[in-house]
């Protein structure tokens, strides 16, 4: 019998770009607590993934953005936290708002892309940021 805590949970992430900066949050809760990551979170029952992305972006950072496309779907399997997230990552263009940490975020800030890539610990997050930049510049 499988461990029910490792049942995949649908979630979203947003690569929000503002010029040559990307919006990052410092995670205030597990998994990966204290690490820099993308804003995002769980999709609520009956909620479309794209709507969840915009809602989570607003709740965690106070920023408004326009979704530009789907970047990738990533499995975030964190045995240490007993979690498996299926992360649907979108690229978005900043519209308004200055980042203010809210909800599950301890901090929220726009970082220059190079600094963001150095700050982010998880290789999958760095990979989707790079892919989002290529999509934007295509």
Coordinates of N, CA, C and O in Angstrom, one line a residue:
X1 N 0.8 -1.2 0.0 CA 0.0 0.0 0.0 C 0.9 1.3 0.0 O 1.9 1.3 0.7
X2 N 0.5 2.3 -0.8 CA 1.3 3.5 -0.9 C 1.1 4.4 0.3 O 0.1 4.3 0.9
X3 N 2.1 5.3 0.5 CA 2.0 6.3 1.6 C 1.1 7.4 1.1 O 1.4 8.1 0.1
X4 N -0.1 7.7 1.7 CA -1.0 8.7 1.2 C -0.4 10.1 1.2 O -0.9 10.9 0.5
X5 N 0.6 10.3 2.1 CA 1.2 11.7 2.1 C 2.0 11.9 0.8 O 2.3 13.1 0.5
X6 N 2.3 10.9 0.1 CA 3.1 11.0 -1.1 C 2.2 11.0 -2.4 O 2.6 10.9 -3.5
X7 N 0.9 11.1 -2.1 CA -0.1 11.2 -3.3 C 0.2 12.5 -4.0 O 0.3 13.5 -3.4
X8 N 0.4 12.4 -5.3 CA 0.7 13.6 -6.1 C -0.4 14.7 -5.9 O -1.6 14.4 -5.9
X9 N 0.1 15.9 -5.6 CA -0.8 17.1 -5.4 C -0.6 18.1 -6.6 O 0.6 18.5 -6.8
X10 N -1.6 18.4 -7.3 CA -1.5 19.4 -8.4 C -1.2 20.8 -7.8 O -1.9 21.3 -6.9
X11 N -0.2 21.4 -8.4 CA 0.2 22.8 -8.0 C 0.7 23.6 -9.2 O 1.0 23.0 -10.2
X12 N 0.9 24.9 -9.0 CA 1.3 25.8 -10.0 C 2.5 26.6 -9.5 O 2.7 26.8 -8.3
X13 N 3.3 27.0 -10.5 CA 4.4 27.9 -10.2 C 4.4 29.0 -11.3 O 3.9 28.8 -12.4
X14 N 4.9 30.2 -10.9 CA 4.9 31.3 -11.9 C 6.3 31.9 -12.0 O 6.9 32.3 -11.0
X15 N 6.8 31.9 -13.3 CA 8.0 32.6 -13.6 C 7.6 34.0 -14.1 O 7.3 34.2 -15.2
X16 N 7.5 34.9 -13.1 CA 7.1 36.3 -13.4 C 8.3 37.2 -13.8 O 9.2 37.4 -13.0
X17 N 8.3 37.6 -15.0 CA 9.4 38.4 -15.5 C 9.0 39.9 -15.6 O 7.9 40.3 -16.0
X18 N 10.0 40.7 -15.2 CA 9.9 42.2 -15.3 C 11.2 42.7 -15.9 O 12.2 42.8 -15.1
X19 N 11.3 42.9 -17.2 CA 12.5 43.3 -17.8 C 13.5 42.1 -17.7 O 13.2 41.0 -18.0
X20 N 14.7 42.4 -17.1 CA 15.7 41.4 -16.9 C 15.7 40.9 -15.5 O 16.7 40.5 -15.0
X21 N 14.5 40.9 -14.8 CA 14.4 40.4 -13.5 C 13.3 39.4 -13.4 O 12.4 39.3 -14.2
X22 N 13.5 38.5 -12.4 CA 12.5 37.4 -12.2 C 12.1 37.5 -10.7 O 12.9 37.8 -9.8
X23 N 10.8 37.3 -10.5 CA 10.2 37.4 -9.1 C 10.5 36.1 -8.4 O 10.1 35.0 -8.9
X24 N 11.1 36.2 -7.2 CA 11.3 35.0 -6.4 C 10.8 35.2 -5.0 O 10.6 36.4 -4.6
X25 N 10.4 34.1 -4.4 CA 10.0 34.2 -3.0 C 11.0 33.3 -2.1 O 11.5 32.3 -2.7
X26 N 11.2 33.7 -0.9 CA 11.9 32.8 0.0 C 10.8 32.0 0.8 O 9.9 32.6 1.4
X27 N 10.9 30.7 0.6 CA 9.8 29.8 1.2 C 9.7 29.9 2.7 O 10.7 29.8 3.4
X28 N 8.5 30.1 3.2 CA 8.3 30.2 4.6 C 7.9 28.9 5.3 O 7.7 28.9 6.5
X29 N 7.6 27.9 4.5 CA 7.1 26.6 4.9 C 7.8 25.5 4.2 O 8.2 25.7 3.0
X30 N 7.8 24.3 4.7 CA 8.3 23.1 4.0 C 7.4 22.8 2.8 O 6.2 23.2 2.8
X31 N 7.9 22.2 1.7 CA 9.3 21.7 1.6 C 10.2 22.9 1.2 O 9.7 23.9 0.7
X32 N 11.5 22.6 1.3 CA 12.5 23.6 0.9 C 12.4 24.9 1.7 O 12.7 26.0 1.1
X33 N 11.9 24.9 2.9 CA 11.8 26.1 3.7 C 13.1 26.9 3.8 O 14.2 26.3 3.9
X34 N 13.0 28.2 3.6 CA 14.1 29.1 3.6 C 14.8 29.3 2.3 O 15.7 30.2 2.2
X35 N 14.5 28.5 1.3 CA 15.1 28.5 0.0 C 14.4 29.5 -0.9 O 13.2 29.7 -0.8
X36 N 15.1 30.0 -1.9 CA 14.5 30.9 -2.9 C 13.8 30.0 -3.9 O 14.3 29.0 -4.3
X37 N 12.6 30.4 -4.3 CA 11.8 29.6 -5.2 C 10.9 30.5 -6.0 O 10.9 31.7 -5.9
X38 N 10.0 29.9 -6.8 CA 9.0 30.6 -7.6 C 7.7 30.7 -6.8 O 7.4 29.8 -6.0
X39 N 7.0 31.8 -6.9 CA 5.7 31.9 -6.3 C 4.8 30.8 -6.9 O 4.9 30.5 -8.0
X40 N 3.9 30.3 -6.0 CA 3.0 29.3 -6.5 C 2.4 28.5 -5.3 O 2.6 28.8 -4.2
X41 N 1.6 27.5 -5.7 CA 1.0 26.7 -4.6 C 0.0 25.8 -5.2 O -0.1 25.6 -6.4
X42 N -0.8 25.2 -4.3 CA -1.8 24.2 -4.7 C -3.0 24.8 -5.5 O -3.4 25.9 -5.2
X43 N -3.5 23.9 -6.4 CA -4.7 24.2 -7.1 C -5.8 23.8 -6.3 O -5.9 22.7 -5.7
X44 N -6.8 24.7 -6.1 CA -8.0 24.4 -5.3 C -9.0 23.7 -6.1 O -9.0 23.8 -7.3
X45 N -9.9 23.0 -5.4 CA -10.9 22.2 -6.0 C -11.8 23.0 -6.9 O -12.2 24.1 -6.5
X46 N -11.9 22.6 -8.2 CA -12.8 23.4 -9.1 C -12.1 24.5 -9.8 O -12.7 25.2 -10.6
X47 N -10.8 24.8 -9.5 CA -10.0 25.9 -10.0 C -9.2 25.5 -11.2 O -8.6 24.5 -11.2
X48 N -9.2 26.3 -12.2 CA -8.4 26.1 -13.4 C -6.9 26.4 -13.0 O -6.7 27.3 -12.2
X49 N -6.0 25.6 -13.6 CA -4.6 25.8 -13.2 C -4.1 27.2 -13.5 O -3.4 27.8 -12.6
X50 N -4.5 27.8 -14.6 CA -4.0 29.2 -14.9 C -4.6 30.2 -13.9 O -3.9 31.2 -13.5
X51 N -5.8 30.0 -13.5 CA -6.4 30.9 -12.4 C -5.7 30.7 -11.1 O -5.5 31.7 -10.4
X52 N -5.3 29.5 -10.8 CA -4.6 29.2 -9.5 C -3.2 29.9 -9.6 O -2.8 30.5 -8.6
X53 N -2.6 29.9 -10.8 CA -1.3 30.6 -10.9 C -1.4 32.1 -10.6 O -0.6 32.6 -9.8
X54 N -2.4 32.7 -11.1 CA -2.6 34.2 -10.9 C -3.0 34.4 -9.4 O -2.5 35.4 -8.8
X55 N -3.8 33.6 -8.9 CA -4.2 33.7 -7.5 C -3.0 33.6 -6.5 O -2.8 34.4 -5.6
X56 N -2.2 32.5 -6.7 CA -1.1 32.3 -5.9 C -0.1 33.4 -6.0 O 0.5 33.8 -5.0
X57 N 0.2 33.9 -7.2 CA 1.1 35.0 -7.4 C 0.6 36.2 -6.6 O 1.4 36.8 -5.9
X58 N -0.6 36.5 -6.7 CA -1.2 37.7 -5.9 C -1.1 37.4 -4.4 O -0.7 38.3 -3.7
X59 N -1.5 36.2 -3.9 CA -1.5 36.0 -2.5 C -0.1 36.0 -1.9 O 0.1 36.5 -0.8
X60 N 0.9 35.4 -2.6 CA 2.3 35.3 -2.1 C 3.1 36.6 -2.3 O 4.0 36.8 -1.5
X61 N 2.8 37.4 -3.3 CA 3.7 38.5 -3.6 C 3.0 39.9 -3.7 O 3.6 40.9 -3.8
X62 N 1.6 39.9 -3.9 CA 0.9 41.1 -4.2 C 1.1 41.6 -5.6 O 0.6 42.7 -5.9
X63 N 1.7 40.9 -6.4 CA 2.0 41.3 -7.8 C 0.9 40.8 -8.8 O 0.4 39.7 -8.6
X64 N 0.6 41.6 -9.8 CA -0.3 41.2 -10.8 C 0.5 41.0 -12.1 O 1.5 41.7 -12.4
X65 N 0.1 39.9 -12.9 CA 0.8 39.6 -14.1 C -0.1 39.0 -15.1 O -1.3 38.7 -14.8
X66 N 0.4 38.9 -16.3 CA -0.4 38.4 -17.5 C 0.3 37.0 -17.8 O 1.5 37.1 -18.1
X67 N -0.4 35.9 -17.8 CA 0.2 34.6 -18.2 C 0.5 34.7 -19.7 O -0.4 35.0 -20.5
X68 N 1.7 34.3 -20.0 CA 2.2 34.2 -21.4 C 2.3 32.9 -22.0 O 2.3 32.7 -23.2
X69 N 2.3 31.8 -21.1 CA 2.3 30.5 -21.7 C 2.7 29.4 -20.6 O 3.2 29.8 -19.6
X70 N 2.6 28.2 -21.0 CA 3.0 27.1 -20.2 C 4.4 26.8 -20.5 O 4.9 26.6 -21.6
X71 N 5.2 26.7 -19.4 CA 6.7 26.4 -19.5 C 6.9 24.9 -19.5 O 7.6 24.4 -20.4
X72 N 6.5 24.3 -18.4 CA 6.7 22.8 -18.3 C 5.9 22.3 -17.1 O 5.3 23.1 -16.4
X73 N 5.8 21.0 -17.0 CA 5.2 20.3 -15.9 C 6.4 19.5 -15.2 O 7.1 18.8 -15.9
X74 N 6.5 19.8 -13.9 CA 7.7 19.2 -13.2 C 7.2 18.5 -12.0 O 6.3 18.9 -11.3
X75 N 7.8 17.3 -11.7 CA 7.5 16.5 -10.5 C 8.4 17.0 -9.4 O 9.6 17.0 -9.5
X76 N 7.8 17.6 -8.3 CA 8.6 18.0 -7.2 C 8.3 16.9 -6.1 O 7.3 16.9 -5.4
X77 N 9.3 15.9 -6.0 CA 9.2 14.8 -5.1 C 10.1 15.1 -3.9 O 11.3 15.1 -4.1
X78 N 9.6 15.3 -2.7 CA 10.3 15.7 -1.6 C 10.1 14.7 -0.4 O 9.3 15.0 0.5
X79 N 10.8 13.6 -0.5 CA 10.6 12.5 0.6 C 10.8 13.0 2.0 O 10.1 12.6 2.9
X80 N 11.7 13.9 2.2 CA 12.0 14.5 3.5 C 10.8 15.2 4.1 O 10.6 15.2 5.3
X81 N 10.0 15.7 3.2 CA 8.7 16.4 3.7 C 7.5 15.6 3.5 O 6.4 16.0 3.8
X82 N 7.7 14.4 2.9 CA 6.6 13.5 2.6 C 5.6 14.1 1.6 O 4.4 14.0 1.7
X83 N 6.2 14.8 0.6 CA 5.3 15.5 -0.4 C 5.7 15.2 -1.8 O 6.9 15.0 -2.1
X84 N 4.7 15.1 -2.7 CA 4.9 15.0 -4.1 C 4.0 15.9 -4.8 O 2.8 15.8 -4.7
X85 N 4.6 17.0 -5.4 CA 3.8 18.0 -6.1 C 4.0 17.8 -7.6 O 5.1 17.5 -8.1
X86 N 2.9 17.9 -8.4 CA 3.0 18.0 -9.8 C 2.9 19.5 -10.2 O 1.8 20.0 -10.0
X87 N 4.0 20.1 -10.5 CA 4.1 21.6 -10.6 C 3.8 22.0 -12.1 O 4.6 21.6 -13.0
X88 N 2.8 22.8 -12.3 CA 2.5 23.3 -13.7 C 3.1 24.7 -13.7 O 2.5 25.6 -13.0
X89 N 4.2 24.9 -14.4 CA 4.9 26.2 -14.4 C 4.5 27.0 -15.6 O 4.6 26.6 -16.7
X90 N 4.1 28.3 -15.3 CA 3.8 29.3 -16.3 C 4.8 30.4 -16.3 O 5.3 30.8 -15.3
X91 N 5.0 31.0 -17.5 CA 5.7 32.2 -17.7 C 4.7 33.4 -17.7 O 3.6 33.2 -18.3
X92 N 5.0 34.4 -17.0 CA 4.1 35.6 -16.9 C 4.9 36.9 -17.0 O 6.0 36.9 -16.7
X93 N 4.2 37.9 -17.5 CA 4.8 39.2 -17.6 C 4.1 40.1 -16.5 O 2.9 40.2 -16.4
X94 N 5.0 40.8 -15.8 CA 4.6 41.7 -14.7 C 3.7 42.8 -15.3 O 4.0 43.3 -16.3
X95 N 2.6 43.1 -14.6 CA 1.8 44.2 -15.0 C 1.8 45.3 -13.9 O 2.0 46.5 -14.2
X96 N 1.7 44.9 -12.6 CA 1.6 46.0 -11.6 C 2.0 45.3 -10.2 O 1.9 44.1 -10.0
X97 N 2.3 46.2 -9.3 CA 2.5 45.8 -7.9 C 4.0 45.7 -7.6 O 4.8 45.2 -8.4
X98 N 4.4 46.0 -6.4 CA 5.7 45.8 -5.8 C 5.6 44.6 -4.9 O 4.7 44.5 -4.2
X99 N 6.6 43.7 -5.0 CA 6.5 42.4 -4.3 C 6.5 42.7 -2.7 O 7.3 43.4 -2.2
X100 N 5.5 42.1 -2.1 CA 5.4 42.1 -0.6 C 5.1 40.6 -0.2 O 4.1 40.0 -0.8
X101 N 5.9 40.1 0.7 CA 5.7 38.7 1.1 C 4.4 38.5 1.7 O 4.0 39.3 2.6
X102 N 3.6 37.5 1.3 CA 2.4 37.1 2.0 C 2.1 35.6 1.9 O 2.9 34.9 1.3
X103 N 1.1 35.2 2.5 CA 0.7 33.7 2.5 C 1.9 32.9 3.0 O 2.4 33.1 4.1
X104 N 2.4 32.0 2.1 CA 3.5 31.1 2.5 C 4.9 31.6 2.3 O 5.9 31.0 2.6
X105 N 5.0 32.9 1.8 CA 6.3 33.4 1.5 C 6.9 34.2 2.7 O 6.2 35.0 3.3
X106 N 8.2 34.0 3.0 CA 8.9 34.8 4.0 C 9.4 36.1 3.4 O 9.5 37.1 4.1
X107 N 9.8 36.1 2.1 CA 10.3 37.3 1.4 C 9.8 37.2 0.0 O 9.6 36.1 -0.5
X108 N 9.7 38.3 -0.7 CA 9.4 38.3 -2.1 C 10.1 39.5 -2.8 O 10.1 40.6 -2.2
X109 N 10.8 39.2 -3.9 CA 11.7 40.3 -4.5 C 11.9 39.9 -6.0 O 12.0 38.8 -6.4
X110 N 12.0 41.0 -6.8 CA 12.4 40.9 -8.1 C 14.0 40.9 -8.1 O 14.6 41.7 -7.5
X111 N 14.6 39.8 -8.7 CA 16.1 39.7 -8.7 C 16.5 39.7 -10.2 O 15.9 39.1 -11.0
X112 N 17.7 40.4 -10.4 CA 18.3 40.2 -11.8 C 18.4 38.7 -12.0 O 18.7 37.9 -11.1
X113 N 18.2 38.3 -13.3 CA 18.2 36.9 -13.7 C 19.5 36.2 -13.2 O 19.4 35.1 -12.6
X114 N 20.7 36.8 -13.3 CA 21.9 36.1 -12.9 C 21.9 35.8 -11.4 O 22.3 34.8 -10.9
X115 N 21.5 36.8 -10.6 CA 21.4 36.7 -9.2 C 20.4 35.6 -8.8 O 20.6 34.8 -7.9
X116 N 19.3 35.6 -9.5 CA 18.2 34.6 -9.2 C 18.7 33.2 -9.5 O 18.5 32.3 -8.7
X117 N 19.4 33.0 -10.6 CA 19.9 31.7 -10.9 C 21.0 31.2 -9.8 O 21.0 30.1 -9.5
X118 N 21.7 32.2 -9.3 CA 22.7 31.8 -8.2 C 21.9 31.6 -6.9 O 22.4 30.7 -6.1
X119 N 20.8 32.3 -6.7 CA 20.1 32.1 -5.4 C 19.3 30.9 -5.3 O 19.1 30.3 -4.2
X120 N 18.8 30.4 -6.4 CA 17.9 29.3 -6.4 C 18.7 28.0 -6.3 O 19.6 27.7 -7.0
X121 N 18.3 27.1 -5.3 CA 19.0 25.9 -5.0 C 18.6 24.7 -5.9 O 19.4 23.8 -6.2
X122 N 17.3 24.7 -6.3 CA 16.8 23.5 -7.0 C 17.0 23.6 -8.5 O 16.6 24.6 -9.1
X123 N 17.7 22.6 -9.1 CA 18.1 22.7 -10.5 C 16.8 22.8 -11.4 O 16.9 23.4 -12.4
X124 N 15.7 22.2 -11.0 CA 14.5 22.2 -11.8 C 14.0 23.6 -11.9 O 13.5 24.1 -12.9
X125 N 14.1 24.4 -10.8 CA 13.6 25.8 -10.8 C 14.5 26.6 -11.8 O 14.0 27.4 -12.6
X126 N 15.8 26.4 -11.7 CA 16.7 27.1 -12.6 C 16.4 26.8 -14.0 O 16.4 27.6 -14.9
X127 N 16.1 25.5 -14.3 CA 15.8 25.0 -15.7 C 14.6 25.7 -16.2 O 14.6 26.2 -17.4
X128 N 13.5 25.8 -15.4 CA 12.3 26.4 -15.9 C 12.4 27.9 -16.1 O 11.8 28.5 -17.0
X129 N 13.2 28.5 -15.2 CA 13.5 30.0 -15.4 C 14.2 30.2 -16.8 O 13.8 31.1 -17.5
X130 N 15.2 29.4 -17.0 CA 15.9 29.5 -18.3 C 15.0 29.3 -19.5 O 15.0 30.0 -20.5
X131 N 14.1 28.3 -19.4 CA 13.2 28.0 -20.5 C 12.2 29.1 -20.7 O 11.9 29.5 -21.8
X132 N 11.7 29.7 -19.6 CA 10.8 30.8 -19.7 C 11.4 32.0 -20.4 O 10.8 32.7 -21.2
X133 N 12.7 32.3 -20.1 CA 13.4 33.4 -20.7 C 13.5 33.1 -22.2 O 13.4 34.1 -23.0
X134 N 13.8 31.9 -22.6 CA 13.9 31.6 -24.0 C 12.6 31.8 -24.7 O 12.5 32.2 -25.8
X135 N 11.5 31.4 -24.0 CA 10.2 31.5 -24.6 C 9.9 33.0 -24.8 O 9.3 33.4 -25.9
X136 N 10.2 33.8 -23.8 CA 9.9 35.3 -23.9 C 10.7 35.9 -25.0 O 10.2 36.8 -25.7
X137 N 12.0 35.4 -25.2 CA 12.8 36.1 -26.2 C 12.7 35.5 -27.6 O 13.4 36.0 -28.5
X138 N 11.9 34.5 -27.7 CA 11.7 33.8 -29.1 C 10.9 34.7 -30.0 O 10.1 35.5 -29.7

